[in-house]
Tab-separated table of C-alpha atoms in Angstrom:
chain	number	residue	atom	x	y	z
A	1	MET	CA	-6.326	12.605	-1.364
A	2	PRO	CA	-8.652	13.357	1.575
A	3	CYS	CA	-7.655	15.837	4.266
A	4	ARG	CA	-7.737	15.042	7.961
A	5	PHE	CA	-8.822	17.524	10.586
A	6	THR	CA	-9.366	17.135	14.340
A	7	THR	CA	-11.267	18.898	17.069
A	8	ALA	CA	-9.091	17.696	19.928
A	9	SER	CA	-6.568	19.922	21.646
A	10	THR	CA	-2.876	19.390	20.873
A	11	ALA	CA	-2.254	17.856	24.286
A	12	ALA	CA	-5.209	15.532	23.991
A	13	LEU	CA	-4.154	14.517	20.508
A	14	THR	CA	-0.729	13.427	21.705
A	15	ALA	CA	-2.205	11.463	24.608
A	16	SER	CA	-5.195	9.804	23.000
A	17	LEU	CA	-4.423	8.704	19.446
A	18	LEU	CA	-4.896	4.926	19.202
A	19	LEU	CA	-2.548	2.271	17.898
A	20	ILE	CA	-3.854	-0.360	15.516
A	21	LEU	CA	-3.997	-3.639	17.442
A	22	PRO	CA	-3.911	-7.165	16.028
A	23	ALA	CA	-6.470	-9.804	16.986
A	24	ALA	CA	-4.133	-11.360	19.527
A	25	GLY	CA	-3.969	-8.100	21.459
A	26	GLN	CA	-0.295	-7.475	20.783
A	27	ALA	CA	0.583	-3.936	19.635
A	28	ALA	CA	1.245	-3.835	15.889
A	29	SER	CA	2.805	-1.193	13.684
A	30	PRO	CA	0.331	1.502	12.661
A	31	ASN	CA	-0.724	1.821	9.037
A	32	PRO	CA	1.658	4.462	7.602
A	33	ARG	CA	-0.894	6.646	5.854
A	34	LYS	CA	-3.373	6.484	8.725
A	35	ALA	CA	-0.571	7.251	11.166
A	36	HIS	CA	0.461	10.253	9.100
A	37	GLU	CA	-3.092	11.547	8.876
A	38	ALA	CA	-3.611	11.067	12.610
A	39	ALA	CA	-0.649	13.289	13.522
A	40	VAL	CA	-0.597	17.081	13.494
A	41	VAL	CA	1.975	17.493	10.707
A	42	LEU	CA	3.923	20.699	11.220
A	43	ASP	CA	7.124	21.963	9.567
A	44	THR	CA	9.030	24.518	11.642
A	45	HIS	CA	10.732	26.304	8.751
A	46	PHE	CA	8.857	27.197	5.569
A	47	ASP	CA	10.710	29.867	3.564
A	48	THR	CA	7.612	30.052	1.351
A	49	PRO	CA	6.861	33.725	2.189
A	50	ALA	CA	9.683	34.641	-0.216
A	51	ASN	CA	7.313	33.525	-2.983
A	52	LEU	CA	4.410	35.710	-1.909
A	53	SER	CA	5.683	38.786	-3.771
A	54	ARG	CA	6.220	36.899	-7.026
A	55	PRO	CA	3.863	38.201	-9.749
A	56	GLY	CA	1.125	35.677	-10.402
A	57	TRP	CA	2.288	33.204	-7.768
A	58	SER	CA	-0.481	31.921	-5.501
A	59	ILE	CA	-0.236	29.497	-2.623
A	60	LEU	CA	-3.608	28.096	-3.730
A	61	ASN	CA	-2.179	26.841	-7.035
A	62	ARG	CA	-0.138	23.712	-7.524
A	63	HIS	CA	3.387	24.519	-8.647
A	64	ASP	CA	6.258	22.411	-9.946
A	65	THR	CA	9.648	22.515	-8.228
A	66	LEU	CA	11.475	21.833	-11.479
A	67	LEU	CA	9.718	24.708	-13.239
A	68	ASP	CA	9.646	27.473	-10.642
A	69	ASP	CA	11.605	26.218	-7.573
A	70	SER	CA	8.658	26.471	-5.180
A	71	GLN	CA	8.056	23.529	-2.844
A	72	VAL	CA	5.067	24.452	-0.697
A	73	ASP	CA	1.522	25.289	-1.771
A	74	LEU	CA	-1.949	24.256	-0.653
A	75	PRO	CA	-2.478	21.381	-3.130
A	76	ARG	CA	0.865	19.853	-2.197
A	77	MET	CA	0.228	20.426	1.523
A	78	ILE	CA	-3.000	18.466	1.108
A	79	GLU	CA	-1.211	15.651	-0.732
A	80	GLY	CA	1.568	15.555	1.858
A	81	GLY	CA	-0.845	15.618	4.796
A	82	VAL	CA	0.627	18.904	6.079
A	83	ASP	CA	-1.520	20.780	8.585
A	84	GLY	CA	0.573	23.935	8.882
A	85	GLY	CA	3.887	25.301	9.962
A	86	PHE	CA	6.076	28.248	10.802
A	87	PHE	CA	6.232	30.627	7.842
A	88	VAL	CA	9.539	32.467	7.879
A	89	ILE	CA	10.307	36.175	7.805
A	90	PHE	CA	13.836	35.800	6.402
A	91	THR	CA	16.234	38.730	6.192
A	92	ALA	CA	19.681	38.263	4.658
A	93	GLN	CA	22.405	39.710	6.861
A	94	GLY	CA	23.529	43.052	5.479
A	95	PRO	CA	26.052	45.477	6.970
A	96	ARG	CA	25.938	45.505	10.762
A	97	GLY	CA	25.099	48.767	12.488
A	98	ALA	CA	22.283	51.298	12.514
A	99	ALA	CA	21.739	51.660	8.761
A	100	GLY	CA	21.868	47.925	8.079
A	101	ASN	CA	19.550	47.115	10.961
A	102	ALA	CA	17.058	49.767	9.837
A	103	ALA	CA	16.997	48.307	6.325
A	104	ALA	CA	16.512	44.838	7.816
A	105	ARG	CA	13.653	46.123	9.984
A	106	ASP	CA	11.866	47.610	6.973
A	107	HIS	CA	12.320	44.441	4.922
A	108	ALA	CA	10.953	42.291	7.750
A	109	LEU	CA	7.929	44.513	8.248
A	110	VAL	CA	7.060	44.168	4.557
A	111	ARG	CA	7.470	40.387	4.656
A	112	THR	CA	5.352	40.171	7.812
A	113	SER	CA	2.574	42.130	6.139
A	114	GLN	CA	2.756	39.837	3.100
A	115	ILE	CA	2.212	36.761	5.272
A	116	ARG	CA	-0.682	38.368	7.082
A	117	GLU	CA	-2.178	39.500	3.778
A	118	MET	CA	-1.912	35.972	2.365
A	119	VAL	CA	-3.726	34.560	5.379
A	120	ALA	CA	-6.421	37.239	5.193
A	121	ARG	CA	-6.935	36.780	1.449
A	122	HIS	CA	-7.171	33.007	1.761
A	123	ASN	CA	-8.975	32.833	5.089
A	124	PRO	CA	-11.190	29.912	4.030
A	125	GLU	CA	-8.004	27.839	3.721
A	126	PHE	CA	-5.523	29.363	6.224
A	127	GLU	CA	-5.612	31.048	9.618
A	128	LEU	CA	-2.942	32.830	11.648
A	129	ALA	CA	-1.994	30.983	14.843
A	130	LEU	CA	-0.840	32.959	17.880
A	131	GLU	CA	-0.793	30.348	20.659
A	132	ALA	CA	0.199	26.687	20.715
A	133	ASP	CA	-3.395	25.600	21.295
A	134	ASP	CA	-4.528	27.524	18.190
A	135	ALA	CA	-3.241	24.739	15.950
A	136	ALA	CA	-5.950	22.324	17.081
A	137	SER	CA	-8.758	24.886	17.006
A	138	ILE	CA	-7.783	26.023	13.495
A	139	LEU	CA	-7.747	22.421	12.292
A	140	ALA	CA	-11.207	22.023	13.808
A	141	ARG	CA	-12.336	24.847	11.536
A	142	LYS	CA	-11.002	22.850	8.561
A	143	LYS	CA	-8.145	25.257	7.848
A	144	ARG	CA	-4.366	25.087	7.909
A	145	PHE	CA	-2.528	27.012	10.585
A	146	VAL	CA	0.157	29.617	9.925
A	147	PHE	CA	2.609	30.462	12.683
A	148	MET	CA	5.193	33.145	11.901
A	149	SER	CA	8.898	33.001	12.685
A	150	MET	CA	11.858	35.300	12.090
A	151	GLU	CA	15.139	34.004	10.673
A	152	ASN	CA	18.005	36.364	11.525
A	153	GLY	CA	17.471	38.907	14.277
A	154	SER	CA	18.942	41.911	12.488
A	155	PRO	CA	15.451	43.452	12.025
A	156	VAL	CA	15.243	43.876	15.824
A	157	ALA	CA	18.944	44.363	16.611
A	158	GLY	CA	18.752	48.142	16.250
A	159	ASP	CA	16.058	48.344	18.917
A	160	LEU	CA	15.012	45.320	20.951
A	161	SER	CA	11.633	46.936	21.644
A	162	LEU	CA	10.875	45.908	18.055
A	163	MET	CA	10.640	42.335	19.331
A	164	LYS	CA	7.337	43.312	20.925
A	165	THR	CA	6.267	45.011	17.696
A	166	PHE	CA	6.839	41.811	15.734
A	167	HIS	CA	5.277	39.749	18.510
A	168	ASP	CA	2.178	41.942	18.334
A	169	LEU	CA	2.112	41.257	14.579
A	170	GLY	CA	2.158	37.525	15.249
A	171	VAL	CA	5.803	36.353	15.304
A	172	ARG	CA	6.190	33.460	17.735
A	173	MET	CA	9.664	32.102	16.934
A	174	ILE	CA	12.843	34.107	16.430
A	175	GLY	CA	16.504	33.332	15.738
A	176	PRO	CA	19.351	35.808	16.293
A	177	VAL	CA	21.557	35.069	13.291
A	178	HIS	CA	21.898	33.587	9.792
A	179	PHE	CA	24.940	32.803	7.601
A	180	ARG	CA	26.905	35.867	8.738
A	181	ASN	CA	27.431	37.344	12.191
A	182	SER	CA	24.755	39.763	13.357
A	183	ASP	CA	24.780	42.379	16.095
A	184	LEU	CA	23.223	39.703	18.317
A	185	ALA	CA	25.309	36.571	17.803
A	186	ASP	CA	28.036	34.721	15.955
A	187	SER	CA	27.001	32.552	13.024
A	188	SER	CA	28.086	28.942	12.662
A	189	THR	CA	29.365	29.821	9.179
A	190	ASP	CA	31.302	33.020	9.932
A	191	THR	CA	34.506	33.958	11.770
A	192	PRO	CA	33.706	34.423	15.488
A	193	LEU	CA	33.171	38.019	16.530
A	194	TRP	CA	31.399	37.937	19.892
A	195	GLY	CA	32.452	34.598	21.349
A	196	GLY	CA	28.836	33.487	21.040
A	197	LEU	CA	26.168	36.022	21.938
A	198	SER	CA	26.881	39.733	22.028
A	199	PRO	CA	25.793	41.674	25.135
A	200	LEU	CA	22.751	42.713	23.098
A	201	GLY	CA	22.183	39.065	22.228
A	202	ARG	CA	21.945	38.172	25.898
A	203	ALA	CA	19.260	40.829	26.315
A	204	PHE	CA	17.564	39.366	23.222
A	205	VAL	CA	17.253	35.995	24.991
A	206	ALA	CA	15.656	37.597	28.047
A	207	GLU	CA	13.215	39.594	25.926
A	208	ALA	CA	12.201	36.518	23.947
A	209	ASN	CA	11.443	34.758	27.235
A	210	ARG	CA	9.445	37.753	28.457
A	211	LEU	CA	7.327	37.788	25.302
A	212	GLY	CA	6.866	34.028	25.038
A	213	MET	CA	8.743	33.779	21.734
A	214	VAL	CA	10.519	30.484	21.015
A	215	ILE	CA	14.247	31.037	20.495
A	216	ASP	CA	15.566	29.369	17.338
A	217	ALA	CA	19.277	28.517	17.496
A	218	SER	CA	19.653	27.173	13.949
A	219	HIS	CA	22.546	28.987	12.229
A	220	ALA	CA	24.049	30.074	15.572
A	221	SER	CA	27.630	29.196	16.464
A	222	ASP	CA	28.282	26.421	18.966
A	223	GLU	CA	29.174	28.989	21.632
A	224	ALA	CA	26.037	31.009	20.961
A	225	LEU	CA	23.967	27.822	21.198
A	226	ASP	CA	25.615	26.964	24.535
A	227	GLN	CA	24.810	30.409	25.885
A	228	MET	CA	21.211	30.400	24.668
A	229	ILE	CA	20.619	27.017	26.311
A	230	ALA	CA	22.145	28.282	29.556
A	231	LEU	CA	20.401	31.673	29.604
A	232	SER	CA	16.919	30.858	28.343
A	233	GLU	CA	14.267	30.049	30.921
A	234	ALA	CA	12.240	28.317	28.204
A	235	PRO	CA	13.271	25.415	25.956
A	236	ILE	CA	14.815	26.444	22.646
A	237	ILE	CA	14.534	24.892	19.211
A	238	LEU	CA	16.808	24.119	16.295
A	239	SER	CA	14.183	24.736	13.638
A	240	HIS	CA	16.201	23.248	10.752
A	241	SER	CA	19.479	21.556	11.682
A	242	GLY	CA	21.282	18.219	11.505
A	243	CYS	CA	23.573	15.949	13.520
A	244	LYS	CA	27.297	16.685	13.366
A	245	ASP	CA	28.151	13.168	14.498
A	246	ILE	CA	26.535	11.909	11.288
A	247	PHE	CA	27.962	14.576	8.959
A	248	ASP	CA	30.549	17.127	10.043
A	249	HIS	CA	29.275	20.487	8.848
A	250	PRO	CA	29.226	23.816	10.759
A	251	ARG	CA	25.433	23.956	10.422
A	252	ASN	CA	25.048	20.651	12.235
A	253	VAL	CA	25.154	20.164	16.015
A	254	ASP	CA	27.258	17.682	17.986
A	255	ASP	CA	25.851	15.068	20.349
A	256	ALA	CA	26.946	16.803	23.560
A	257	ARG	CA	25.114	19.983	22.621
A	258	LEU	CA	22.053	18.058	21.442
A	259	LYS	CA	21.905	16.374	24.852
A	260	ALA	CA	22.177	19.768	26.566
A	261	LEU	CA	19.386	21.069	24.333
A	262	ALA	CA	17.143	18.137	25.246
A	263	THR	CA	17.953	18.370	28.963
A	264	LYS	CA	16.424	21.849	28.937
A	265	GLY	CA	13.379	20.545	27.034
A	266	GLY	CA	14.467	21.656	23.561
A	267	VAL	CA	13.982	20.043	20.160
A	268	ILE	CA	16.017	19.557	16.981
A	269	GLN	CA	14.023	19.584	13.752
A	270	ILE	CA	15.970	17.464	11.244
A	271	ASN	CA	16.712	19.450	8.105
A	272	ALA	CA	16.454	18.124	4.529
A	273	PHE	CA	19.311	20.223	3.146
A	274	SER	CA	21.611	18.207	0.923
A	275	ALA	CA	24.884	20.037	1.560
A	276	TYR	CA	24.509	19.415	5.305
A	277	MET	CA	24.225	15.669	4.720
A	278	VAL	CA	26.693	14.768	1.975
A	279	ALA	CA	29.981	16.263	0.806
A	280	THR	CA	29.365	18.806	-1.958
A	281	PRO	CA	32.550	19.609	-3.890
A	282	ARG	CA	33.101	22.841	-5.764
A	283	ILE	CA	33.098	22.438	-9.540
A	284	PRO	CA	34.547	25.653	-11.026
A	285	GLU	CA	33.129	24.995	-14.490
A	286	ARG	CA	29.664	24.581	-13.013
A	287	GLU	CA	29.943	27.817	-11.043
A	288	VAL	CA	31.075	29.722	-14.123
A	289	ALA	CA	28.203	28.284	-16.171
A	290	LEU	CA	25.654	29.289	-13.516
A	291	ALA	CA	27.071	32.818	-13.356
A	292	GLU	CA	26.969	33.134	-17.136
A	293	LEU	CA	23.399	31.828	-17.191
A	294	ALA	CA	22.288	34.439	-14.667
A	295	LYS	CA	24.102	37.187	-16.567
A	296	SER	CA	22.558	36.143	-19.870
A	297	LEU	CA	19.092	36.378	-18.330
A	298	GLY	CA	19.745	39.722	-16.656
A	299	ILE	CA	19.386	38.263	-13.157
A	300	GLU	CA	20.929	40.069	-10.190
A	301	GLY	CA	20.538	38.572	-6.734
A	302	ARG	CA	17.434	36.547	-5.871
A	303	ASP	CA	14.836	38.802	-7.505
A	304	MET	CA	13.549	37.494	-10.841
A	305	THR	CA	10.556	37.818	-13.084
A	306	GLU	CA	8.592	34.628	-13.617
A	307	ALA	CA	10.012	34.347	-17.142
A	308	GLN	CA	13.542	34.706	-15.784
A	309	ARG	CA	12.854	32.172	-13.043
A	310	ARG	CA	11.577	29.542	-15.459
A	311	ALA	CA	14.426	30.146	-17.893
A	312	PHE	CA	16.947	29.946	-15.075
A	313	ALA	CA	15.425	26.711	-13.743
A	314	LYS	CA	15.593	25.153	-17.209
A	315	GLY	CA	19.177	26.299	-17.774
A	316	ARG	CA	20.268	25.188	-14.321
A	317	GLN	CA	18.882	21.705	-14.931
A	318	GLU	CA	20.999	21.471	-18.071
A	319	ILE	CA	24.044	22.581	-16.058
A	320	ASN	CA	23.241	20.037	-13.342
A	321	ASN	CA	23.053	17.301	-15.975
A	322	ARG	CA	26.448	18.291	-17.348
A	323	TRP	CA	28.174	18.816	-13.987
A	324	PRO	CA	26.140	16.815	-11.464
A	325	LEU	CA	26.689	17.336	-7.749
A	326	PRO	CA	26.277	14.584	-5.149
A	327	ARG	CA	22.816	14.893	-3.625
A	328	ALA	CA	21.481	13.577	-0.355
A	329	ASN	CA	18.554	11.173	-0.350
A	330	MET	CA	16.049	9.811	2.138
A	331	ASP	CA	18.544	7.300	3.489
A	332	ASP	CA	20.859	10.191	4.386
A	333	PHE	CA	17.994	12.103	5.990
A	334	MET	CA	16.958	9.106	8.072
A	335	LYS	CA	20.523	8.638	9.346
A	336	HIS	CA	20.216	12.035	11.022
A	337	MET	CA	16.642	11.396	12.154
A	338	LEU	CA	17.301	7.961	13.661
A	339	HIS	CA	20.556	9.109	15.259
A	340	ALA	CA	18.791	12.008	16.969
A	341	LEU	CA	15.946	9.749	18.088
A	342	ALA	CA	18.335	7.164	19.533
A	343	LEU	CA	20.323	9.893	21.285
A	344	LEU	CA	17.498	12.078	22.612
A	345	GLY	CA	14.292	10.070	22.387
A	346	PRO	CA	11.095	10.972	20.529
A	347	ASP	CA	10.322	13.915	22.853
A	348	HIS	CA	13.118	16.033	21.367
A	349	VAL	CA	13.129	15.463	17.595
A	350	GLY	CA	11.058	16.873	14.739
A	351	VAL	CA	11.104	17.599	11.004
A	352	SER	CA	11.824	20.524	8.683
A	353	GLY	CA	12.386	20.315	4.951
A	354	ASP	CA	13.826	23.868	4.800
A	355	PHE	CA	11.566	24.106	1.778
A	356	ASP	CA	11.703	27.193	-0.434
A	357	GLY	CA	14.980	28.029	1.295
A	358	GLY	CA	17.379	25.588	-0.322
A	359	GLY	CA	16.078	22.342	1.133
A	360	GLY	CA	15.013	19.288	-0.800
A	361	ILE	CA	16.696	15.949	-1.389
A	362	GLU	CA	16.074	12.915	-3.584
A	363	GLY	CA	12.793	11.441	-2.386
A	364	LEU	CA	11.853	14.591	-0.499
A	365	GLU	CA	11.668	17.270	-3.188
A	366	ASP	CA	8.706	19.082	-1.629
A	367	VAL	CA	6.056	18.608	1.051
A	368	THR	CA	4.409	15.746	-0.848
A	369	GLY	CA	7.285	13.545	0.332
A	370	PHE	CA	6.471	13.858	4.049
A	371	PRO	CA	4.431	10.634	4.334
A	372	GLU	CA	7.568	8.671	3.419
A	373	ILE	CA	9.203	9.893	6.633
A	374	THR	CA	6.283	8.485	8.606
A	375	ARG	CA	6.541	5.179	6.744
A	376	ARG	CA	10.232	4.919	7.580
A	377	LEU	CA	9.684	5.825	11.224
A	378	ILE	CA	7.111	3.036	11.531
A	379	ALA	CA	9.489	0.622	9.805
A	380	ALA	CA	12.107	1.592	12.406
A	381	GLY	CA	9.683	0.644	15.195
A	382	TYR	CA	8.300	4.008	16.260
A	383	SER	CA	4.729	4.128	17.534
A	384	GLN	CA	1.788	6.378	16.759
A	385	ALA	CA	2.478	8.318	19.959
A	386	ASP	CA	6.098	8.845	18.865
A	387	ILE	CA	5.014	9.980	15.402
A	388	ASN	CA	2.572	12.472	16.927
A	389	LYS	CA	5.401	14.041	18.887
A	390	ILE	CA	7.891	14.088	16.009
A	391	TRP	CA	5.516	15.646	13.492
A	392	GLY	CA	4.070	18.434	15.582
A	393	GLY	CA	3.674	17.625	19.243
A	394	ASN	CA	7.233	18.498	20.233
A	395	ALA	CA	7.326	21.865	18.475
A	396	LEU	CA	3.915	22.817	19.891
A	397	ARG	CA	5.035	21.715	23.351
A	398	VAL	CA	8.104	23.996	23.141
A	399	LEU	CA	5.861	26.915	22.136
A	400	LYS	CA	3.489	26.065	24.991
A	401	GLU	CA	6.375	26.065	27.465
A	402	ALA	CA	7.565	29.440	26.147
A	403	GLU	CA	4.050	30.740	26.817
A	404	THR	CA	4.200	29.291	30.349
A	405	VAL	CA	7.498	31.055	31.023
A	406	ARG	CA	6.012	34.292	29.678
A	407	ASP	CA	3.049	34.012	32.023
A	408	ARG	CA	5.239	33.151	35.009
A	409	LEU	CA	7.528	36.116	34.356
A	410	LYS	CA	4.487	38.366	34.007
A	411	ILE	CA	3.202	37.205	37.403
A	412	GLY	CA	6.643	37.737	38.885
A	413	ARG	CA	6.731	41.314	37.660
A	414	ALA	CA	3.250	41.951	39.030
A	415	ASP	CA	4.199	40.495	42.429
A	416	GLY	CA	7.361	42.586	42.466
């Protein structure tokens, strides 16, 4: 399938892409594939860097989700019309405190270097993006852009000056917390500790603004989200979240908070994570079978050899066939998408599959499924201009506004 690249700036792209007009002069729905190719297609949360240390795994090769769990690689990005995204430096929350934060820092530095090494090794195909406008210029050079983001702020919680270190290395989006509370903030899926942000977390918000880093509130508690919206001078993003009014899950966000997010210029990127869209009951027999499978293969934690990974994927499929779990599909995804669009408008909604981090639903198993979202948006009456915003324009605009705040604060300090 042919690739599409553009030489226009991001702002010009959003303003100038043309609709397909019928002979009578009345605006008609754009052709879905052409509309998809015309947009800058950006996913704000690729957990793909976790695959970079796997022996023999290459982002240049086409992989199979059923065989090795990976969902993002260059051939599938090409098929799915994906121009780039935010590649995640994920750190699982360990023990809070100095030792845990130091271990998190070291892990994140290694992961950051792996992303940079991947981009350097495959420079004909990828390029590191450091500013919002870089996306368009990288596409003009017929490459795919790689922004870097940090999921869970524990790598910087021991010393907030590390935020500048990671910024200097290329990180442009950062979230304070993951599934468990950090030293910066309460998690949406943990027992409240700080009542939202910790005192250090409030300083984290100010430092992110100073550096021009987009603050990512996915995984944060409702109170932490409220406080980040109130404190941040720049818009914030929910890089991979859903709508609580569609499905009541702690990882989803209610309408009142989504409106507050949008009022400050922020964006929610709708997440394709099944358990946040449909009820997922516990099946004890299934859990026991999965544990026994891992034990039989000598698997501990998430680290596996390629042979173990393939054997585990095969065994897990057999377990899934025996004890199937309800799984979300594209209809469920679009309920969240269309609800957010009706509530906030197309200036405040985007897309993330949460691929390589647990995401994937029926009809959207990997990035090759992205054109179907465009088709459904057109069927729902959304225009080319709307699609441009949803697929990449909104996220790039939030990054651009974070850069503007950074520059304004820098001028303020110089004047002072």
